[in-house]
Amino acid sequence: MFRVWYSTESFADFIIENTNLRHDNVVKNRMYESDANNPSRFHTMPDHIRKILYLDAPDLIVERDKEPIFSIEVSTEAGTGHNAFQRFARVAASVENDVPAFYIYPEGAIITRRGANPTWDRINPLIFQALESVMNIYDIPALLYYFPSDIAAFPDASAAPHIGTKGLIYDPDIVRYPGCPDGTSSEMQHMFEAINEIITSTSTHGVIAGRINLLRNLIIRSRRSFMQAQFHSKSLGRAANEMSPASATKHIPTHYLLNYLAQYETPNYSIGELLGSRESTVIYQVNAAFRGDPYPGALAAIDYLLCREGKTYEDRRYNLILAFGHVEIDEQNETISITDINGSSILDFFSAVQNSERHNLLTKNYSDLESNKISRYYMQVRYGSTYSKVKHIRVYSYFADAILFPDGSLWRDA
DNA sequence: GATGAACCGCGAGCTCGGTG
DNA sequence: CACCGAGCTCGCGGTTCATC
């Protein structure tokens, strides 16, 4: 009846044995992230799990009667700057499929920088605003619980008893639950309580209806209120657009963008209607070489924080543009320019896509395929390279209406 | 000094090519 | 032709650097 998909088995045991899942027969299965990462195994994932994995893979997915009922992502890193958003795309991937998502993240972690005393690096509170936006749009829970730490009891990091593990408190049962958060902590107890509510709700109302009604549940409403309060108390009056990654965005009238893209228009081709249908445009400016983490997650978060009004990218109030390079706004000519700072080129994007094509079996002959390749071939016949591109290519092309490089551009017509 | 933003090291799993 | 070790890709969990 229940099936737990995991990337770390001890974390699966930790969740099962600390919640009402322990009273049921639970099957555990290893989860494979993508066809690019696990070419020999990914095609054995069932379709409803692949849909969630399409954007990015969470650490755990629990399903009931072949329908996912929640997912969990756990991180132990210091949440300064855009780091807290690094795993945001997988929260989005879950919720976009109507699957409640849990995100476990430290309120703070102790970092000892060279030549300095240990200090607490605190979570960027904008993550709470991003999760709230996701809940507003999908009416599905996206809840953050703190990875237990010494931060509240020991504001002085040097005095923290768990300084050897960055101030983080791991489960005392290191044999059964290595690397797992302390299950006796109040934060984890609250999370187990919420998980039990989901199990109960899907028992009572069935899986689909049980998921949809969850935001009315008192336990979950109380967590949502807690998260809103955390955002307000930790943002200390700073406006959301002053916090990373929103602080890395520029807002322009859309006709500036269209004037810029006009360089690609010919007598036979004009830019399609989608971009022009929105008056304003948000540009996420990344001054870095072309790469993945943490930008895919940050881009997804910006979409929910600043652009989206509905369940798909078609329901955006503002265009969402990703730019690798320095963006200059030219008010005189009502356009923009992209200048190279870190050598990122549209050729990097193209070679990442070309590299993924190595996973493509579609040009093979039947006689080339051994039996163990047939099922994978058949999946690719149906889905093309949907699952065999690297993560950041999948996420960027899903979220961005256009991607701009100093030496080239990509955009959607519709 | 606080905070935002870019870069790094490592392991799992796979591929590939040399070798007996 | 089976085996196996080297090296690569991908994704993970972070730290350091830059800037105000």
XYZ file of C-alpha atoms (C1' of nucleotides) in Angstrom:
454
model
C 0.000 0.000 0.000
C 2.843 2.395 0.893
C 6.039 2.630 -1.081
C 9.001 4.775 -0.087
C 11.413 5.924 -2.793
C 14.741 6.939 -1.337
C 18.254 7.962 -2.264
C 19.545 7.200 1.266
C 18.036 4.117 2.881
C 18.751 5.175 6.481
C 16.725 8.352 5.939
C 13.833 6.250 4.630
C 13.980 4.128 7.813
C 14.142 7.303 9.900
C 10.896 8.614 8.367
C 9.088 5.257 8.414
C 9.899 4.373 11.996
C 9.168 7.839 13.378
C 5.724 8.154 11.765
C 2.577 6.082 11.462
C 4.108 4.458 8.403
C 5.661 2.024 10.885
C 2.232 0.456 11.455
C 1.832 -0.437 7.787
C 3.476 -2.655 5.296
C 5.948 -0.394 3.559
C 8.011 -1.323 0.536
C 11.288 0.536 0.094
C 12.781 1.238 -3.307
C 15.936 2.984 -4.376
C 15.192 6.094 -6.471
C 17.220 6.953 -9.558
C 17.469 10.632 -10.390
C 17.680 10.928 -14.139
C 18.421 9.065 -17.324
C 21.594 11.143 -17.607
C 22.797 10.150 -14.141
C 21.583 6.530 -13.946
C 21.189 5.379 -17.534
C 20.885 1.724 -16.653
C 18.173 2.172 -14.025
C 16.162 5.361 -14.471
C 13.679 3.867 -16.941
C 12.540 1.450 -14.206
C 10.990 4.386 -12.288
C 7.169 4.441 -12.647
C 5.659 7.282 -14.647
C 4.126 9.130 -11.666
C 7.547 9.283 -10.000
C 9.293 10.357 -13.196
C 6.952 13.335 -13.444
C 8.289 14.648 -10.150
C 11.871 13.806 -11.058
C 11.539 15.726 -14.320
C 12.702 18.988 -12.753
C 14.869 17.768 -9.888
C 14.977 14.813 -7.507
C 14.015 15.143 -3.825
C 15.622 12.881 -1.207
C 12.456 10.912 -0.511
C 9.038 10.326 -2.084
C 6.297 8.378 -0.310
C 3.456 6.957 -2.361
C 0.191 5.317 -1.396
C -1.722 3.134 -3.853
C 0.660 4.260 -6.612
C 0.029 7.968 -5.983
C 2.717 10.103 -4.319
C 1.468 11.626 -1.031
C 4.511 13.691 0.016
C 8.181 14.338 -0.686
C 11.065 15.397 1.563
C 14.228 17.303 0.846
C 16.875 17.576 3.560
C 19.922 19.806 3.544
C 22.596 20.561 6.121
C 24.351 23.443 4.476
C 24.569 27.012 5.721
C 21.635 28.914 4.232
C 23.196 32.270 3.511
C 22.711 34.089 0.199
C 21.078 31.921 -2.438
C 22.196 28.612 -0.884
C 18.820 27.996 0.759
C 17.286 28.142 -2.713
C 19.640 25.602 -4.238
C 17.164 22.769 -3.666
C 14.054 24.833 -4.312
C 13.366 23.369 -7.762
C 12.681 19.991 -6.199
C 10.138 21.457 -3.820
C 8.531 23.075 -6.866
C 8.701 19.812 -8.839
C 6.744 18.071 -6.110
C 4.106 20.736 -5.542
C 3.566 21.291 -9.277
C 2.390 17.671 -9.321
C 0.009 18.321 -6.372
C 2.352 16.478 -4.017
C 2.989 18.101 -0.586
C 6.667 18.874 0.023
C 8.743 19.052 3.185
C 12.015 20.955 3.240
C 14.389 20.362 6.158
C 16.967 23.125 6.463
C 19.115 24.426 9.346
C 18.094 27.711 10.951
C 21.833 28.287 11.147
C 25.093 26.417 10.727
C 28.478 27.163 12.248
C 31.088 28.194 9.714
C 34.681 28.864 10.694
C 36.257 31.141 8.143
C 39.992 31.396 7.773
C 41.485 33.628 10.471
C 38.139 34.195 12.183
C 36.166 32.834 15.106
C 33.321 30.392 14.419
C 30.029 32.170 13.674
C 26.464 31.182 12.902
C 25.530 31.552 9.235
C 21.777 32.122 9.341
C 19.109 31.007 6.909
C 18.031 33.566 4.311
C 14.420 34.255 5.390
C 13.271 34.884 1.829
C 12.932 31.107 1.475
C 9.801 31.357 3.662
C 8.292 33.919 1.292
C 9.062 31.662 -1.692
C 7.397 28.658 -0.046
C 4.394 30.806 0.878
C 4.094 31.854 -2.780
C 4.123 28.226 -3.880
C 1.332 27.406 -1.414
C -0.718 30.392 -2.582
C -0.520 29.266 -6.191
C -1.023 25.510 -5.821
C -2.962 25.162 -2.553
C -0.599 22.338 -1.651
C 1.629 22.369 1.475
C 5.300 23.330 1.011
C 6.594 23.344 4.569
C 10.001 24.093 6.019
C 11.195 22.485 9.256
C 14.493 23.414 10.845
C 17.242 20.833 10.902
C 17.851 20.756 14.687
C 20.801 22.856 15.833
C 22.338 24.650 18.804
C 21.526 28.086 17.414
C 18.686 29.027 19.795
C 20.366 27.776 22.962
C 23.911 28.872 22.087
C 23.987 32.176 20.214
C 27.755 32.158 20.784
C 28.915 29.605 18.240
C 32.203 28.940 20.055
C 30.239 27.601 23.033
C 27.941 25.335 21.012
C 28.199 21.704 22.141
C 27.793 20.366 18.580
C 30.397 22.644 17.041
C 32.107 19.569 15.613
C 29.082 19.037 13.339
C 28.629 22.716 12.471
C 26.216 23.152 15.360
C 23.802 20.636 13.814
C 22.249 17.936 15.991
C 22.095 14.486 14.429
C 20.000 11.567 15.586
C 21.494 9.795 18.615
C 20.903 6.416 16.965
C 23.929 6.588 14.704
C 23.669 2.916 13.837
C 20.170 2.936 12.378
C 19.908 6.602 11.338
C 23.363 7.852 10.373
C 23.302 11.374 8.953
C 19.672 11.965 9.939
C 18.423 14.962 11.961
C 17.718 14.375 15.664
C 14.301 12.715 15.636
C 13.638 13.674 19.246
C 13.910 17.421 18.506
C 10.730 19.493 18.572
C 11.128 20.464 14.920
C 11.293 16.848 13.737
C 8.460 15.884 16.102
C 6.335 18.612 14.493
C 7.232 17.326 11.049
C 6.314 13.737 11.975
C 3.002 15.071 13.267
C 2.316 16.774 9.924
C 3.271 13.612 8.029
C 0.832 11.640 10.177
C -1.873 14.159 9.285
C -1.222 13.486 5.592
C -1.405 9.736 6.164
C -4.678 10.114 8.046
C -6.177 12.532 5.539
C -5.385 10.256 2.603
C -6.919 7.328 4.529
C -10.119 9.206 5.220
C -10.649 11.044 1.937
C -8.643 8.987 -0.521
C -5.282 9.990 -1.895
C -6.286 12.751 -4.307
C -8.911 14.496 -2.158
C -6.782 13.932 0.929
C -3.901 15.882 -0.591
C -6.025 18.750 -1.810
C -7.671 19.552 1.520
C -4.475 19.658 3.528
C -4.031 23.431 3.726
C -7.198 23.601 5.831
C -5.743 21.169 8.331
C -5.039 22.850 11.692
C -1.596 21.285 12.145
C -0.507 22.409 8.712
C -2.081 25.863 9.049
C -0.202 26.360 12.262
C 3.100 25.504 10.571
C 2.279 27.910 7.757
C 1.683 30.677 10.297
C 4.946 29.827 12.000
C 6.779 30.160 8.682
C 5.201 33.553 7.968
C 6.217 34.706 11.436
C 9.772 33.474 10.837
C 9.935 35.501 7.630
C 8.868 38.679 9.403
C 11.024 38.252 12.496
C 14.154 37.287 10.554
C 13.915 39.778 7.687
C 14.321 42.664 10.152
C 12.481 45.146 7.991
C 14.489 44.427 4.860
C 12.327 44.345 1.757
C 12.110 41.055 -0.107
C 13.701 42.576 -3.214
C 16.808 43.392 -1.175
C 17.401 39.724 -0.386
C 19.122 37.158 -2.561
C 18.201 35.982 -5.164
C 15.528 38.662 -5.745
C 18.286 41.255 -5.322
C 19.952 39.903 -8.464
C 16.933 40.739 -10.646
C 16.366 43.751 -12.896
C 12.948 44.933 -13.953
C 12.413 46.444 -17.384
C 9.530 47.323 -19.713
C 9.074 44.372 -22.055
C 9.570 46.465 -25.187
C 13.206 46.963 -24.114
C 13.595 43.181 -24.334
C 11.764 43.004 -27.661
C 13.979 45.758 -29.044
C 16.995 43.706 -27.980
C 15.643 40.521 -29.549
C 14.776 42.396 -32.741
C 18.310 41.629 -33.904
C 17.100 38.082 -34.553
C 14.111 39.089 -36.641
C 14.200 38.689 -40.392
C 11.742 39.445 -43.196
C 10.436 35.884 -42.675
C 10.526 35.634 -38.887
C 9.242 37.804 -36.069
C 9.362 37.080 -32.329
C 6.144 35.324 -31.224
C 3.322 36.731 -29.114
C 4.147 35.315 -25.682
C 6.813 37.769 -24.532
C 4.932 40.821 -25.827
C 1.766 39.772 -24.020
C 3.286 40.896 -20.701
C 4.070 44.562 -20.105
C 7.015 44.055 -17.795
C 9.945 41.687 -17.639
C 12.094 40.356 -14.810
C 15.712 39.523 -15.650
C 17.708 37.265 -13.323
C 21.272 38.382 -13.841
C 23.933 35.764 -13.127
C 27.503 36.976 -13.334
C 29.034 33.543 -13.569
C 30.334 30.977 -15.966
C 27.490 28.867 -17.318
C 26.720 26.150 -14.807
C 24.084 24.476 -12.653
C 23.690 24.724 -8.880
C 22.655 26.896 -7.245
C 21.012 28.810 -10.106
C 18.309 26.337 -11.160
C 16.722 26.495 -7.709
C 17.099 30.268 -7.483
C 15.457 30.724 -10.899
C 12.488 28.608 -9.807
C 12.174 30.654 -6.620
C 12.219 33.957 -8.528
C 9.414 32.661 -10.713
C 7.186 32.077 -7.682
C 8.312 35.175 -5.780
C 8.030 37.692 -8.580
C 6.371 36.398 -11.750
C 3.736 33.687 -11.370
C 0.019 34.147 -10.908
C -1.082 30.668 -11.928
C -0.092 27.084 -12.290
C 1.980 27.253 -15.476
C 4.490 29.603 -17.037
C 1.708 30.859 -19.283
C 0.131 32.382 -16.175
C 2.929 34.829 -15.465
C 2.356 38.519 -14.962
C 5.971 39.231 -15.893
C 8.333 37.517 -18.302
C 11.101 35.606 -16.542
C 14.465 35.933 -18.262
C 17.764 34.319 -17.293
C 20.898 36.248 -18.278
C 24.458 34.965 -18.009
C 26.592 38.101 -18.058
C 26.252 41.732 -17.022
C 22.954 43.349 -18.014
C 22.991 47.066 -18.810
C 19.733 48.930 -19.295
C 19.886 51.498 -22.101
C 17.120 53.970 -21.287
C 18.009 56.190 -24.272
C 17.450 53.519 -26.901
C 14.938 51.568 -24.790
C 16.900 48.356 -24.988
C 19.434 46.314 -23.026
C 22.938 44.994 -23.573
C 24.636 41.878 -22.213
C 28.367 42.082 -21.652
C 30.725 39.238 -20.968
C 32.298 39.089 -17.512
C 33.040 35.479 -16.755
C 33.346 34.029 -20.204
C 29.941 32.400 -20.336
C 28.820 31.735 -23.874
C 25.768 30.360 -25.562
C 28.143 27.711 -26.881
C 28.339 26.339 -23.310
C 24.582 25.800 -23.364
C 24.736 24.104 -26.733
C 27.577 21.799 -25.776
C 25.726 20.772 -22.593
C 22.745 19.845 -24.746
C 24.937 18.063 -27.284
C 26.660 16.089 -24.527
C 23.269 14.840 -23.335
C 22.615 13.402 -26.759
C 25.220 10.765 -26.022
C 22.498 9.116 -23.938
C 20.206 9.005 -26.943
C 19.465 5.478 -28.203
C 17.053 6.576 -30.911
C 19.522 6.349 -33.774
C 20.368 2.731 -32.951
C 19.271 -0.288 -34.925
C 17.297 -3.068 -33.289
C 20.267 -5.371 -33.624
C 22.415 -2.867 -31.667
C 20.216 -3.102 -28.575
C 20.725 -5.794 -25.995
C 17.659 -6.869 -24.033
C 18.532 -4.731 -21.052
C 18.495 -1.625 -23.290
C 15.107 -2.226 -24.909
C 12.976 -0.765 -22.145
C 15.144 2.328 -21.977
C 14.952 2.697 -25.746
C 11.164 2.427 -25.570
C 11.021 5.144 -22.894
C 13.116 7.407 -25.109
C 10.849 6.748 -28.066
C 8.000 8.125 -26.004
C 9.738 10.948 -24.176
C 12.699 11.824 -26.401
C 15.514 13.342 -24.389
C 13.107 14.699 -21.725
C 14.888 12.836 -18.934
C 18.341 12.452 -20.418
C 19.463 16.077 -20.319
C 21.432 17.318 -17.324
C 19.404 18.942 -14.562
C 20.273 22.583 -15.156
C 19.377 22.378 -18.842
C 15.992 20.867 -17.900
C 15.276 23.444 -15.217
C 16.428 26.513 -17.164
C 14.445 25.644 -20.241
C 11.356 24.851 -18.151
C 11.313 28.108 -16.186
C 12.959 30.773 -18.361
C 10.946 32.490 -21.106
C 14.307 33.451 -22.606
C 17.974 32.844 -21.821
C 20.409 35.571 -22.807
C 24.166 35.226 -23.262
C 26.601 37.908 -24.439
C 26.916 36.080 -27.748
C 23.466 34.583 -28.296
C 19.902 34.117 -27.067
C 17.142 31.541 -26.707
C 13.467 32.445 -26.339
C 9.920 31.086 -26.408
C 7.509 32.171 -29.103
C 4.477 30.809 -27.292
C 31.163 42.602 9.822
C 27.142 41.129 7.441
C 25.407 39.440 3.505
C 25.240 38.322 -1.250
C 27.199 35.608 -5.000
C 30.631 32.538 -7.186
C 33.569 28.313 -6.803
C 35.243 23.557 -4.950
C 35.952 18.644 -3.608
C 34.093 14.262 -3.500
C 31.553 9.854 -4.190
C 28.481 6.847 -6.976
C 27.785 4.911 -11.063
C 28.968 4.382 -15.571
C 31.984 3.874 -19.833
C 35.795 2.489 -22.092
C 39.861 0.482 -23.254
C 43.811 -2.388 -21.961
C 45.106 -7.045 -20.552
C 45.446 -11.807 -19.660
C 35.909 -12.190 -24.415
C 35.534 -11.542 -19.483
C 37.520 -8.758 -16.204
C 38.938 -4.736 -14.030
C 40.934 -0.394 -13.165
C 41.247 4.430 -14.797
C 38.841 8.196 -15.750
C 34.605 10.631 -16.727
C 29.837 12.557 -15.754
C 26.486 13.940 -12.690
C 24.796 15.580 -8.631
C 25.655 16.417 -3.736
C 27.154 19.000 0.193
C 29.486 22.547 1.150
C 33.255 27.008 1.594
C 35.464 31.195 0.037
C 35.439 35.509 -2.096
C 33.471 40.143 -3.086
C 31.013 44.061 -1.845
C 28.470 47.213 0.702
